[in-house]
Tab-separated table of C-alpha atoms in Angstrom:
chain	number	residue	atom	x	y	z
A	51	UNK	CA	111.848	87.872	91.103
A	52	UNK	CA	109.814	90.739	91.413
A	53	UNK	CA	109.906	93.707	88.245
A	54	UNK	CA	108.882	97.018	89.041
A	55	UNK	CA	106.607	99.030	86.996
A	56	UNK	CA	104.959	102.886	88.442
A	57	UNK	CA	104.257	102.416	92.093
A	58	UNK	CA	104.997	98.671	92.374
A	59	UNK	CA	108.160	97.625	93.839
A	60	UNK	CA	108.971	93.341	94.593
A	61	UNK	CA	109.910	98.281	101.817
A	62	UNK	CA	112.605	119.798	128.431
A	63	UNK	CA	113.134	118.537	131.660
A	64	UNK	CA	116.094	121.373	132.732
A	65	UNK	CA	115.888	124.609	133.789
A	66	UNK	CA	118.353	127.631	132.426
A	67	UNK	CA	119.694	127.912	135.724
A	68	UNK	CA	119.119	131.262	136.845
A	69	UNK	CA	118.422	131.389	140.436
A	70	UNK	CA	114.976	131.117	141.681
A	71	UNK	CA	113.769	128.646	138.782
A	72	UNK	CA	112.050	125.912	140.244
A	73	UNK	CA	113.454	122.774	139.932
A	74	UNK	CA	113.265	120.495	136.837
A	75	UNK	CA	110.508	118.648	136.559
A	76	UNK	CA	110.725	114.983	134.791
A	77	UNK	CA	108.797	115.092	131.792
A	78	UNK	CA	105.533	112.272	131.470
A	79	UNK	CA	106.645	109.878	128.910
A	80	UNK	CA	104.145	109.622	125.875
A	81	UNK	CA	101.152	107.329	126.483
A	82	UNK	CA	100.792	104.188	124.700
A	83	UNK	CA	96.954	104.467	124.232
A	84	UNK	CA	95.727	102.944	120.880
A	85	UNK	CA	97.691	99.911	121.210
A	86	UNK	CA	100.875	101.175	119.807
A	87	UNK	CA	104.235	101.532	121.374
A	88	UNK	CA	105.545	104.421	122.507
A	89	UNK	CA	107.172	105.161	118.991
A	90	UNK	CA	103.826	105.036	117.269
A	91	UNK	CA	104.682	101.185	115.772
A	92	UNK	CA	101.976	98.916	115.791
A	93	UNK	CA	101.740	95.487	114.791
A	94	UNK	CA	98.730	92.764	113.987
A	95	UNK	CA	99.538	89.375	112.587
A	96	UNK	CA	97.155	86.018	111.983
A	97	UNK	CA	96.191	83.538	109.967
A	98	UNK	CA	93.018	82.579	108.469
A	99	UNK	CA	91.051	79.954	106.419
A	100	UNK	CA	91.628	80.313	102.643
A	101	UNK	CA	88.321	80.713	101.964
A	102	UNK	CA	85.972	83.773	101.755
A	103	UNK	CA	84.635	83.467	104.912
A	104	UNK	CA	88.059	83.851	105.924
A	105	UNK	CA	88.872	86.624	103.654
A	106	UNK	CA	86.044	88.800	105.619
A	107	UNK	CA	87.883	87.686	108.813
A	108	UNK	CA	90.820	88.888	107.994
A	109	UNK	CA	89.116	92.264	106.737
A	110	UNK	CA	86.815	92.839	109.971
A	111	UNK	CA	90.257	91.995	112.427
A	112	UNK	CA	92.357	94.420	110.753
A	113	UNK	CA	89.502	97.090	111.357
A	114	UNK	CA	89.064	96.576	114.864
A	115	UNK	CA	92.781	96.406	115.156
A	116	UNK	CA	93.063	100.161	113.782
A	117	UNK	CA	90.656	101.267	116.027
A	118	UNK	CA	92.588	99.412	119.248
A	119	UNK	CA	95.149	101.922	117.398
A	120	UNK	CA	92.547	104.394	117.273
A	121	UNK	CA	92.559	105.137	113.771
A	122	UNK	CA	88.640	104.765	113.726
A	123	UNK	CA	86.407	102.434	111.160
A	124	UNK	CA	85.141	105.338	109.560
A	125	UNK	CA	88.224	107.263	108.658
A	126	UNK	CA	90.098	107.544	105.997
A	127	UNK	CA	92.901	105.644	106.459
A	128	UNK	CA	91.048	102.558	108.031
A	129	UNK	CA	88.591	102.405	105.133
A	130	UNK	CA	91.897	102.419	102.460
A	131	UNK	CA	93.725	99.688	104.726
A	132	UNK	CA	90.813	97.898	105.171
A	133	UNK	CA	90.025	97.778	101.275
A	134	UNK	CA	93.215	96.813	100.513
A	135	UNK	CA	93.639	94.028	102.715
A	136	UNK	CA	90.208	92.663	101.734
A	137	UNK	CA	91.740	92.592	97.981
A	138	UNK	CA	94.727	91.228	98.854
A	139	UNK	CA	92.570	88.440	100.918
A	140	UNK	CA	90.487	88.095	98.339
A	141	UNK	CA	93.024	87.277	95.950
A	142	UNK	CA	95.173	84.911	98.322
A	143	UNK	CA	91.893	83.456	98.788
A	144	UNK	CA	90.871	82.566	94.746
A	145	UNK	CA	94.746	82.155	93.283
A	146	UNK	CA	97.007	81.480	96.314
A	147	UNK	CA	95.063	78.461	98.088
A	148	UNK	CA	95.862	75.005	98.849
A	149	UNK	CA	94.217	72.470	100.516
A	150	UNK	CA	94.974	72.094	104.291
A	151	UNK	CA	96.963	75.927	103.519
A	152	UNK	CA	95.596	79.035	105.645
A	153	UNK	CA	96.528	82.381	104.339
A	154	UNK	CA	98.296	84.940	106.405
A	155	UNK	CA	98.222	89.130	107.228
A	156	UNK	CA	100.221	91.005	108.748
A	157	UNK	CA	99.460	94.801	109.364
A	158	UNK	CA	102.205	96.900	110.760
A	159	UNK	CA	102.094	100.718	111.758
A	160	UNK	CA	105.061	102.565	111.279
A	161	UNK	CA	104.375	105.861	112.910
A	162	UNK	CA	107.751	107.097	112.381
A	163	UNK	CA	107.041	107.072	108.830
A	164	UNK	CA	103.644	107.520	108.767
A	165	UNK	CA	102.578	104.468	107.488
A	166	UNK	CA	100.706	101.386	107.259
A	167	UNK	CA	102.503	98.056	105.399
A	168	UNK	CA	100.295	95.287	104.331
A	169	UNK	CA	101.300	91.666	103.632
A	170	UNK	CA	99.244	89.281	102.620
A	171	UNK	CA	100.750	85.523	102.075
A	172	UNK	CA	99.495	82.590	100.801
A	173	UNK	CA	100.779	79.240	100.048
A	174	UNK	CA	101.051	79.477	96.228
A	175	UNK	CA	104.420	80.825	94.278
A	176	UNK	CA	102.913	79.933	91.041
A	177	UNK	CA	100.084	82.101	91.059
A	178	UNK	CA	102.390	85.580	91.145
A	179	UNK	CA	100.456	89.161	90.704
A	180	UNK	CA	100.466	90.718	87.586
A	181	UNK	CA	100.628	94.156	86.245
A	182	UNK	CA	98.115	95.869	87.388
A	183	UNK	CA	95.620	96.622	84.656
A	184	UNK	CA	91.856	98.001	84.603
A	185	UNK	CA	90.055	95.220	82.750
A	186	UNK	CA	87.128	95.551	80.120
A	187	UNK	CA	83.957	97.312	81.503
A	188	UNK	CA	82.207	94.034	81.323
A	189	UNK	CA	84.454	91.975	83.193
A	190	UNK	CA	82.935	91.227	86.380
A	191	UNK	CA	86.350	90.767	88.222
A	192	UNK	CA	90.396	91.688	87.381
A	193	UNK	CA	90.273	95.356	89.410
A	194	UNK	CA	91.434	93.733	93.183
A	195	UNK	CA	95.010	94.976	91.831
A	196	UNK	CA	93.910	97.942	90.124
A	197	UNK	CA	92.434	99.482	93.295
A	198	UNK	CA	95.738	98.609	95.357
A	199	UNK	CA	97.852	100.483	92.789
A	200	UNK	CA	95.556	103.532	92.982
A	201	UNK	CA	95.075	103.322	97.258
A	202	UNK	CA	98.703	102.425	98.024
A	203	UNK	CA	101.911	104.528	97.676
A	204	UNK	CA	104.257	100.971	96.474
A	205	UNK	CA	103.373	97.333	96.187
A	206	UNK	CA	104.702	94.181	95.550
A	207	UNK	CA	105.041	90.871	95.981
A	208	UNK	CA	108.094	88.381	96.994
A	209	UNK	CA	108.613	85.014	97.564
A	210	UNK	CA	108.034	83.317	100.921
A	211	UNK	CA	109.959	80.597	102.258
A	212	UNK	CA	109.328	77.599	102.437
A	213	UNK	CA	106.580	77.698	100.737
A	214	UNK	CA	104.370	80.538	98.714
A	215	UNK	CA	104.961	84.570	98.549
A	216	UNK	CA	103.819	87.652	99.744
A	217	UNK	CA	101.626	90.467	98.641
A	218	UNK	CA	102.653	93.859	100.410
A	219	UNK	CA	101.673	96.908	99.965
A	220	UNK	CA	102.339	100.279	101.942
A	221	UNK	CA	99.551	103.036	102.589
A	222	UNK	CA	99.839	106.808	103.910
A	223	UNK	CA	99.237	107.241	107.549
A	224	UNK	CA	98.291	110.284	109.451
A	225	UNK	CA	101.534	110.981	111.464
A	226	UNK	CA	99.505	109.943	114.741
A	227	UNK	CA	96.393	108.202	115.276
A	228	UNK	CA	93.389	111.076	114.738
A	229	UNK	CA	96.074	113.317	113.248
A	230	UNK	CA	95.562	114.939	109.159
């Protein structure tokens, strides 16, 4: 079950042949620098400890991971995707934990569609995400959802089998790694 609400969702190598051309020349196909296949798709997926330890892990591997992709730590996009998967993290870490349960993130880049999707999943069905709301001023925690909603362009969450669900949540990418 997943409602939706706003932006949350529970996915010239031939000549013309006139005479004295030279002869085609095969085209280089594109290099796969960064990482990434040669259609731009990237992937990352691991697990880590449920703790928040772990939580940083997970942030710190998904930075180094866009910059293998060569989206650098300091741009943009890494700094959204980074934030975002250190709230998701953080949240599979404090509501979706069990004992003996790691929590899970998966990072893919869809270049073709310029961008980033996010999952997050932890062992916990119970605990599902709620709307996301900016709490009182003097709240010292509730806004891990809040900032997804405002850095991503759709999230949402969906069971996971056997056990748990998912957090996802899809970002804008620059159509190629140091692109706009």
């Amino acid at each position: 079950m997943s409602g939706v609400s706003g932006k949350r969702a529970t996915a010239a190598t031939e000549t013309d042949g006139r005479p004295g051309d030279p002869p085609a020349q095969p085209t280089q196909p594109a290099p796969r620098g960064f990482g990434l296949n040669g259609n731009g798709y990237g992937s990352l997926s691991r697990q880590f400890p449920s703790t928040p330890q772990g939580a940083h892990e997970a942030r710190h591997a998904v930075v180094r991971q866009l910059g293998h992709w060569g989206f650098g730590p300091m741009t943009d996009v890494s700094c959204t995707v980074a934030l975002v998967v250190a709230e998701l993290a953080a949240n599979a870490v404090r509501h979706g934990s069990l004992p003996g349960r790691e929590f899970a993130v998966r990072v893919d880049h869809e270049g073709a569609a310029s961008r980033f999707r996010i999952e997050v999943s932890d062992a916990r069905l119970g605990r599902t995400p709620e709307e996301a709301v900016l709490p009182p001023g003097d709240r010292e925690s509730g806004r891990g959802l809040f900032l997804v909603e405002c850095l991503a362009t759709r999230w949402g969450w969906e069971p996971r089998h056997p056990i748990g669900k998912t957090v996802w949540a899809e970002v804008a990418a620059p159509g190629r790694p140091g692109g706009p």
